[in-house]
Short mmCIF file of C-alpha atoms in Angstrom, two decimals:
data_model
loop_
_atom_site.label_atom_id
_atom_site.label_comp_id
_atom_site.label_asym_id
_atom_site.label_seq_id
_atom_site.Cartn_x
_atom_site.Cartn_y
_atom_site.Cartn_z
CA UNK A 1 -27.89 103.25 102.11
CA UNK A 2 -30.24 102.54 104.68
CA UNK A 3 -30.94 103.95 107.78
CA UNK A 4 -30.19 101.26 111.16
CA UNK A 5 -33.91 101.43 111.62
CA UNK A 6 -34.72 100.38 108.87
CA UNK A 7 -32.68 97.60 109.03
CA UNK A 8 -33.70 96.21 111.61
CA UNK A 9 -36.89 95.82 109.93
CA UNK A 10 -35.56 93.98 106.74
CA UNK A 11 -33.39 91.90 109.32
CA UNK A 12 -36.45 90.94 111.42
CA UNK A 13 -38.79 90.30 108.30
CA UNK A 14 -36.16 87.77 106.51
CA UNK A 15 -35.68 86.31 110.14
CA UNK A 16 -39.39 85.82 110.08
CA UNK A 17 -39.28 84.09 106.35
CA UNK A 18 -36.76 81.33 108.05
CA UNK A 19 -39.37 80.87 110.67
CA UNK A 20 -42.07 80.05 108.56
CA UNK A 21 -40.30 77.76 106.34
CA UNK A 22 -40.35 75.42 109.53
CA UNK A 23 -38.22 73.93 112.01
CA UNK A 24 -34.90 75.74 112.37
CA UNK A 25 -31.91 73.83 111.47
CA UNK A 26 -28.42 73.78 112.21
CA UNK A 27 -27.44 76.34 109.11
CA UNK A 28 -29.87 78.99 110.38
CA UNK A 29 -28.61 82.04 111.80
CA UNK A 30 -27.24 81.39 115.43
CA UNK A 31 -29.94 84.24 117.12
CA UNK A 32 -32.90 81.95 115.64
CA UNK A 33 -31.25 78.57 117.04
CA UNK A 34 -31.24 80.22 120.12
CA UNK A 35 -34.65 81.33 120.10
CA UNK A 36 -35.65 78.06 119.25
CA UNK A 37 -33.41 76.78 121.90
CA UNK A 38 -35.06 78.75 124.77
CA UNK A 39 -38.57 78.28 124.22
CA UNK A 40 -38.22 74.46 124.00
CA UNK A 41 -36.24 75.01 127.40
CA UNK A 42 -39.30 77.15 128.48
CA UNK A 43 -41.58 74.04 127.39
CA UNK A 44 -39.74 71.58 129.36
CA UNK A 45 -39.31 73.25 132.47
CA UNK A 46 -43.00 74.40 132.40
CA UNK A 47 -43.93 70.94 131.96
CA UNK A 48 -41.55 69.43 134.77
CA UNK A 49 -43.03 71.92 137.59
CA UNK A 50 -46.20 71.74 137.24
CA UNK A 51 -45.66 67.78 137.50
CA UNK A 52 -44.11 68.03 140.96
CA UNK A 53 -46.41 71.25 141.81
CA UNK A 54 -49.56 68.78 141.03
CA UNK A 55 -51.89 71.12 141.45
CA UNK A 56 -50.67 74.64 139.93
CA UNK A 57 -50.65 75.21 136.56
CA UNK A 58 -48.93 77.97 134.46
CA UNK A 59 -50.78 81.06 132.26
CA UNK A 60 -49.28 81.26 129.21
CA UNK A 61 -48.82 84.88 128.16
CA UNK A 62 -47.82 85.29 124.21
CA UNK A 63 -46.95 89.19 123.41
CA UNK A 64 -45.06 90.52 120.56
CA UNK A 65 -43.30 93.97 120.05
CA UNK A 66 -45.43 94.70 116.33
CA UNK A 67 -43.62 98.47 116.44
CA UNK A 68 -40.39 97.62 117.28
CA UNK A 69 -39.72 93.89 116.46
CA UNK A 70 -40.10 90.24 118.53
CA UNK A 71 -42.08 88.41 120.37
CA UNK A 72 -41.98 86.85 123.89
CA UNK A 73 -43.91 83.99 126.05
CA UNK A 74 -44.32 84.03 129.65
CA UNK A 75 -45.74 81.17 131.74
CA UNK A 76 -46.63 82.04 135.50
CA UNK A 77 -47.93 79.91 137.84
CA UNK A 78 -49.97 82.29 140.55
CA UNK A 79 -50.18 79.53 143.19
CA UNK A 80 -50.37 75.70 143.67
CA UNK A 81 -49.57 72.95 146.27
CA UNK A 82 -45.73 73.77 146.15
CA UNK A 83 -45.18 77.14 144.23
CA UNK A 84 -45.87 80.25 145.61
CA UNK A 85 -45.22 82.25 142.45
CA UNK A 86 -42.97 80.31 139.49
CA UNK A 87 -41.97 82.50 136.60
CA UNK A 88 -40.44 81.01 133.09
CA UNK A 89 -40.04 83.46 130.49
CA UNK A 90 -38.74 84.07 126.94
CA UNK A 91 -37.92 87.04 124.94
CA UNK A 92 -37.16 87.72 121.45
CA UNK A 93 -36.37 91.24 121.25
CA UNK A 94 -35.21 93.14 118.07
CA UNK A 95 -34.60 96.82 118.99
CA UNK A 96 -31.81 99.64 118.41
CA UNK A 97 -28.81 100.45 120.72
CA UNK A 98 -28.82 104.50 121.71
CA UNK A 99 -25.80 106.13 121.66
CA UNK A 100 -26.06 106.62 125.64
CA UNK A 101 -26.24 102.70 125.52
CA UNK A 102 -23.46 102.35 123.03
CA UNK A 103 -21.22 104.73 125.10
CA UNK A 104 -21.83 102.65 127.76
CA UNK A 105 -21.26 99.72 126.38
CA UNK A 106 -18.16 100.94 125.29
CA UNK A 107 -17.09 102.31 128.75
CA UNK A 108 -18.73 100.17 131.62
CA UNK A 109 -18.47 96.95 129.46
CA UNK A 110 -15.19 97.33 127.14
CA UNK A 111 -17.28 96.68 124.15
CA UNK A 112 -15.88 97.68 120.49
CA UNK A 113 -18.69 99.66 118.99
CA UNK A 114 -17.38 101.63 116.15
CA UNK A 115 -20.42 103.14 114.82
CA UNK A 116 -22.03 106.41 115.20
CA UNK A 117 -25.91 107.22 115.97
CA UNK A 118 -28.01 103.91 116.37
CA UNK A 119 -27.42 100.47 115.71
CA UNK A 120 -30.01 97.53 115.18
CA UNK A 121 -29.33 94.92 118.37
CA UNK A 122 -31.03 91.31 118.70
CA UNK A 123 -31.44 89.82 122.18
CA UNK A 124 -33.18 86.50 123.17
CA UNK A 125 -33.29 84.17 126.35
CA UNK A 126 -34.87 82.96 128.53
CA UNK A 127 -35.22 83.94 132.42
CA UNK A 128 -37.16 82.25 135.66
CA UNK A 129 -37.56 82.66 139.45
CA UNK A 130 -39.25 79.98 141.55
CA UNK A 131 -40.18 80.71 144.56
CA UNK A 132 -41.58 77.66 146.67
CA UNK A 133 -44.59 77.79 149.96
CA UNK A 134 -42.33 75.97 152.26
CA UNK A 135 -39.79 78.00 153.81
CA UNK A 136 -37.23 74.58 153.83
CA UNK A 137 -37.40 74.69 149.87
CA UNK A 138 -35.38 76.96 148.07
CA UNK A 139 -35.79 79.80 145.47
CA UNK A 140 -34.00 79.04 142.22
CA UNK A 141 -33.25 81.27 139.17
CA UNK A 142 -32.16 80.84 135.94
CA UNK A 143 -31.00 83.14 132.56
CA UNK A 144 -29.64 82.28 129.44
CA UNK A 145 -29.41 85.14 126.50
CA UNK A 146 -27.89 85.52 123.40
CA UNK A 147 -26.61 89.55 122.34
CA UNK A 148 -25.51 90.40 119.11
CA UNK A 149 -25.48 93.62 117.04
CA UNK A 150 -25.82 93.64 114.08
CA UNK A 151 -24.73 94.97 110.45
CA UNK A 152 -27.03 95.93 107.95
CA UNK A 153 -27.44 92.83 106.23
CA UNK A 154 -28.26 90.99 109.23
CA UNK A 155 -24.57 89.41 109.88
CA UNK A 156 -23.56 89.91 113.39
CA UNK A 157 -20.87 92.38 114.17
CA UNK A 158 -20.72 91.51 118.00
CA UNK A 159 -22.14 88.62 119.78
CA UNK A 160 -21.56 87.29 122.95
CA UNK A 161 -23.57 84.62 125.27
CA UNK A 162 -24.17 85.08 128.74
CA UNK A 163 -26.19 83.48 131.75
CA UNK A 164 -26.28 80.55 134.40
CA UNK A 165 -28.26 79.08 137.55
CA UNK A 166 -28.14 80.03 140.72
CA UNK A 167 -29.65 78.75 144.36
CA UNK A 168 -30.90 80.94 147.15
CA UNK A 169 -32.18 79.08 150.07
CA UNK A 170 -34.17 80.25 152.85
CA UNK A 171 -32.31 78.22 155.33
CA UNK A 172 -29.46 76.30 154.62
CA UNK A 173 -28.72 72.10 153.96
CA UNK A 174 -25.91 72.18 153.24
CA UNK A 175 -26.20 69.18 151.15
CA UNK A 176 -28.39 70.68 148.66
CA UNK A 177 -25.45 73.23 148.02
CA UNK A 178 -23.19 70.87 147.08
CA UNK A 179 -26.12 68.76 145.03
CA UNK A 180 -26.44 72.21 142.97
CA UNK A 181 -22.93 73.06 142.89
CA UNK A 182 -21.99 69.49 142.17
CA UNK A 183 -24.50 69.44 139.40
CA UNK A 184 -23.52 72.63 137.07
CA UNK A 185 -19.54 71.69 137.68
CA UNK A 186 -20.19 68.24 136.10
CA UNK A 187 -21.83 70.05 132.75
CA UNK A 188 -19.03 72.88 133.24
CA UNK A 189 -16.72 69.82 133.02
CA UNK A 190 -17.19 68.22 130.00
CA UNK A 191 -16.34 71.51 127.97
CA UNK A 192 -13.85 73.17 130.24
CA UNK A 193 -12.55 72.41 133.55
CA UNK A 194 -11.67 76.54 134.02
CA UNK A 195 -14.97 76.97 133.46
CA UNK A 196 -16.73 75.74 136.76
CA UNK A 197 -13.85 77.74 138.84
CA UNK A 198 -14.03 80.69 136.89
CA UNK A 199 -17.68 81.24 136.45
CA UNK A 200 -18.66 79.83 140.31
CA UNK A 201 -16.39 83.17 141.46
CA UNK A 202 -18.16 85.25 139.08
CA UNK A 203 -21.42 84.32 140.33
CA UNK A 204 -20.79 85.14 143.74
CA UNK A 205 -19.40 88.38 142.58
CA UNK A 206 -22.29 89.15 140.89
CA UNK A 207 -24.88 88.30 143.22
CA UNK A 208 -23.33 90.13 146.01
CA UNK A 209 -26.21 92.91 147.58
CA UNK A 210 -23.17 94.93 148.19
CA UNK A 211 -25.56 97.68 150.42
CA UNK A 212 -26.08 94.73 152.75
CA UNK A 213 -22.09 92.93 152.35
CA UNK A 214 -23.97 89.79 151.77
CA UNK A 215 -24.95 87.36 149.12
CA UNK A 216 -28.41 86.79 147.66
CA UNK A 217 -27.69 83.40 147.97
CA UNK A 218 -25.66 80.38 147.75
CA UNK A 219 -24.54 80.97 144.45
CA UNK A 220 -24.13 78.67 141.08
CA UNK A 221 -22.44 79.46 137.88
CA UNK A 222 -22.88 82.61 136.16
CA UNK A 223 -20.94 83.71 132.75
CA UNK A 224 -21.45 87.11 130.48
CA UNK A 225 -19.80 88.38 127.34
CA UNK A 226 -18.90 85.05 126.30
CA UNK A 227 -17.87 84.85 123.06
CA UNK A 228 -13.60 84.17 123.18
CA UNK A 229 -14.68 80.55 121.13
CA UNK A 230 -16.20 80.32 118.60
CA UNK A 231 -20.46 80.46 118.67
CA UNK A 232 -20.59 76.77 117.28
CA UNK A 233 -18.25 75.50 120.28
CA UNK A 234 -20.29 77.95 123.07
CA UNK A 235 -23.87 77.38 121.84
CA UNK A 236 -23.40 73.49 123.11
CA UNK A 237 -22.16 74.55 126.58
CA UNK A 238 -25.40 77.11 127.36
CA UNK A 239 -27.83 73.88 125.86
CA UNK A 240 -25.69 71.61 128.13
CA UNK A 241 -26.37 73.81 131.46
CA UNK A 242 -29.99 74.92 130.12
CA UNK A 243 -30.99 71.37 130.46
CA UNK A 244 -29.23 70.63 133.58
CA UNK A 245 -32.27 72.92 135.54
CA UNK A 246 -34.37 69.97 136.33
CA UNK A 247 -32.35 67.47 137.46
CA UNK A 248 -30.48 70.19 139.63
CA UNK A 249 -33.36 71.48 141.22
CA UNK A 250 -36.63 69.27 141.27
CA UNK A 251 -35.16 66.76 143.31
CA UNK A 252 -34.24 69.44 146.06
CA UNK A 253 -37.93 70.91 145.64
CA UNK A 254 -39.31 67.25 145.85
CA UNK A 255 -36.91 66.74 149.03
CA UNK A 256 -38.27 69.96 151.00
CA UNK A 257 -41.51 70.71 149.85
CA UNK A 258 -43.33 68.40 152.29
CA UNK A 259 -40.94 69.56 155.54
CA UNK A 260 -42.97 70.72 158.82
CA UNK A 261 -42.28 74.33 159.39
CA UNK A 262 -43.26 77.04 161.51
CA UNK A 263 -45.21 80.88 161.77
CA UNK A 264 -41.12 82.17 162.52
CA UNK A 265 -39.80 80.28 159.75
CA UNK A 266 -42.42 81.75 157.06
CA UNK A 267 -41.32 85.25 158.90
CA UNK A 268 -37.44 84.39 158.28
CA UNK A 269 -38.69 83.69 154.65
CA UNK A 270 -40.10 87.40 154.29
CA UNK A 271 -37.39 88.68 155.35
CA UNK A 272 -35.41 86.91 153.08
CA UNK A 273 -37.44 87.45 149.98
CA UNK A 274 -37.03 91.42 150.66
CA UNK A 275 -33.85 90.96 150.13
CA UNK A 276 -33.64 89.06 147.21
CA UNK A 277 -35.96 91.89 145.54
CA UNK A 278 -33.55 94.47 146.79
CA UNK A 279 -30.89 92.97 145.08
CA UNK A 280 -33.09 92.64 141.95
CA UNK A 281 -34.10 95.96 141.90
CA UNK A 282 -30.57 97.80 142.70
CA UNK A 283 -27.99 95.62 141.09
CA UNK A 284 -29.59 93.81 138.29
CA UNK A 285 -28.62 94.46 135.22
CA UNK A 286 -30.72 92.38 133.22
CA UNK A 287 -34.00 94.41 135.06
CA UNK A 288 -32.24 97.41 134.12
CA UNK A 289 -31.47 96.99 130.30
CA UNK A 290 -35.15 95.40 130.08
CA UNK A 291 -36.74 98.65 131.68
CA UNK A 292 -34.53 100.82 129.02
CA UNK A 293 -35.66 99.21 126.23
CA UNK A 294 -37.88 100.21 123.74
CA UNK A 295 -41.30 99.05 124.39
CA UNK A 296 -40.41 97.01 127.29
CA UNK A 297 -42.81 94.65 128.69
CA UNK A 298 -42.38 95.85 132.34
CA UNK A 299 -45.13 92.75 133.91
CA UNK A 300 -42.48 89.96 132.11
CA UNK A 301 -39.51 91.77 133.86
CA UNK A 302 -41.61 92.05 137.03
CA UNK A 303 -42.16 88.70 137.05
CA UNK A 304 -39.06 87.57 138.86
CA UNK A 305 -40.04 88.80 142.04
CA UNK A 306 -41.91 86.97 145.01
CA UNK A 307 -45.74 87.42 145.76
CA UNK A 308 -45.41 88.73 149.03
CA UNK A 309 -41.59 90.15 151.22
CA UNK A 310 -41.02 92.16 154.60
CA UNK A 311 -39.13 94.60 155.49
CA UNK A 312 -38.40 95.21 158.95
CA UNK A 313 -36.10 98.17 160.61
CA UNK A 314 -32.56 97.05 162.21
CA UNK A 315 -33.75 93.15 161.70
CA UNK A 316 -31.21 91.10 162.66
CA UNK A 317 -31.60 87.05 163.21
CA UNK A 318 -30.98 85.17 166.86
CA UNK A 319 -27.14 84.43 167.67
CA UNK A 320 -26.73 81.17 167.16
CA UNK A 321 -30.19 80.35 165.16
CA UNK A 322 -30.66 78.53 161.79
CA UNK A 323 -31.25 81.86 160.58
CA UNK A 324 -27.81 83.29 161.65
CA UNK A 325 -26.50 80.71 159.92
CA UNK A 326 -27.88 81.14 156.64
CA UNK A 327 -26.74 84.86 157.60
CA UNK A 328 -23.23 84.12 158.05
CA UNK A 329 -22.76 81.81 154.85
CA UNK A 330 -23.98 84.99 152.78
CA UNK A 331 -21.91 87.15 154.09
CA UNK A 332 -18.76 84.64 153.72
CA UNK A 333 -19.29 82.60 150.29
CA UNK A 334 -17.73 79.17 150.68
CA UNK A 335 -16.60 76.50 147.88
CA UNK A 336 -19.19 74.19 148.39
CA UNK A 337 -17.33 71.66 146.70
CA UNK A 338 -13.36 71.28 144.87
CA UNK A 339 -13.27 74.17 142.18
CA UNK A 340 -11.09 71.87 140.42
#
């Protein structure tokens, strides 16, 4: 019998037999459809900034895990006209779950792991953070991942997709909320009309800096553990709000990017951006499972956060300013449109 370690080898070098062969099809194992899935997402949205950036262009970083298993790209632009720092990156990750991780799986998460010692685990997706110059334009991040663990022979014996989009703007239109908002429910929509309801509550959950009792932002749609369909019904539903990132955001970056603004604005947007990495590096748990695994590539998890943030003691905005505004949406989450 052999070991989970070794396993995970056999898994990742019959996974890598498919790959050569050529394009993945449709009767390939769901974790390599994915993969596929996410770096053609990567590829889009890499080519669909730096269009509207004009003059920024993205490094292309290609690393692979040759000790423990996978690959990953990631594409950062360092500066242009319109970007500050823009992040898009994929991860193919083949690795083993610990039995701390397994018991807390089991605990935290309600996962059924009935196995003893370590298990071989796959992971893939693809994650980005844009963060824009002009304080009027808003920061933007995306995930979509794919989990399963898996038997010896490669087989999953739990999957589950998770993800979503979500907006965080420096100071609030309120029209671009319901743009965003408006956007993801229509995708939501043609699948399941629970799902824009359910998963617009669960991102503002899960967004919540709950040290501050505020928001990180304006929310979006966020799901995890999903896997109560089938993988062949759920698969179209991620692809379906995957490529719903452009439209929903480069029109709102196109609309702001060229605003007037001002010395105190580009201070309001410090402060802001401190929070959003406080949130990223306390609540997160996507940064935290990447730091705790094997061989993690910490610059690629890094990546998400902005070039430069401020922290200032007892800050608190103007009553009455743009700024308190923004404040007081965070700390009460609205519907920015019907939920149903």
């Amino acid at each position: 019998m052999s070991s989970p370690l070794s396993s995970k080898y056999e898994i990742y070098k019959k996974d890598n037999e498919i790959r050569a062969k050529g394009p993945i099809g449709d009767d390939a194992p769901m974790r390599l459809r994915m993969e596929a899935y996410v770096k053609d997402l990567q590829r889009r949205i890499v080519e669909g900034i730096e269009e509207v950036d004009g003059k920024g262009k993205f490094t292309r970083s290609v690393w692979e895990r040759p000790e423990h298993g996978g690959e990953g790209i990631t594409c950062v632009m360092p500066g242009g006209d319109v970007m500050e720092k823009a992040g898009v990156a994929v991860s193919v990750v083949y690795s083993e779950l610990s039995p701390e991780a397994i018991r807390q799986m089991r605990e935290d998460r309600g996962k059924d792991i009935e196995v003893d010692g370590v298990v071989p685990f796959f992971v893939t997706g693809i994650s980005l953070v844009m963060h824009a110059k002009n304080p009027n334009a808003p920061t933007v991040h995306l995930n979509y991942r794919y989990f399963e663990v898996m038997n010896p022979d490669g087989t999953p014996k739990i999957w589950w997709f998770g993800g979503g989009a979500d907006l965080t703007p420096i100071y609030l239109f309120e029209e671009d909320a319901v743009f965003f908002h408006q956007i993801y429910k229509e995708g939501c929509d043609k699948f399941d009309k629970n799902y824009y309801p359910e998963m617009k509550k669960a991102c503002d959950k899960y967004f919540l800096n709950a040290h501050r009792g505020e928001e990180r932002g304006i929310g979006g749609v966020i799901f995890d553990d999903f896997n109560s369909k089938p993988a062949e019904e759920i698969f179209p539903f991620v692809k379906e709000l995957g490529n719903r990132f452009l439209p929903s955001y480069v029109p709102l970056l196109k609309k702001r990017k060229d605003m007037p603004f001002t010395e105190e604005m580009i201070h309001w947007q410090q402060i802001r951006r401190g929070r959003y990495v406080e949130f990223n590096l306390i609540w997160d748990r996507g940064t935290k499972f990447g730091l705790a695994t094997p061989c993690a590539r910490v610059e690629s998890i890094m990546m998400t956060l902005p070039l430069t943030a401020r922290w200032e003691y007892m800050y608190s905005p103007e009553p009455g300013s743009r700024e308190a505004e923004l404040e007081e949406v965070l700390k009460n989450p609205r519907d920015w449109i019907p939920l149903n």
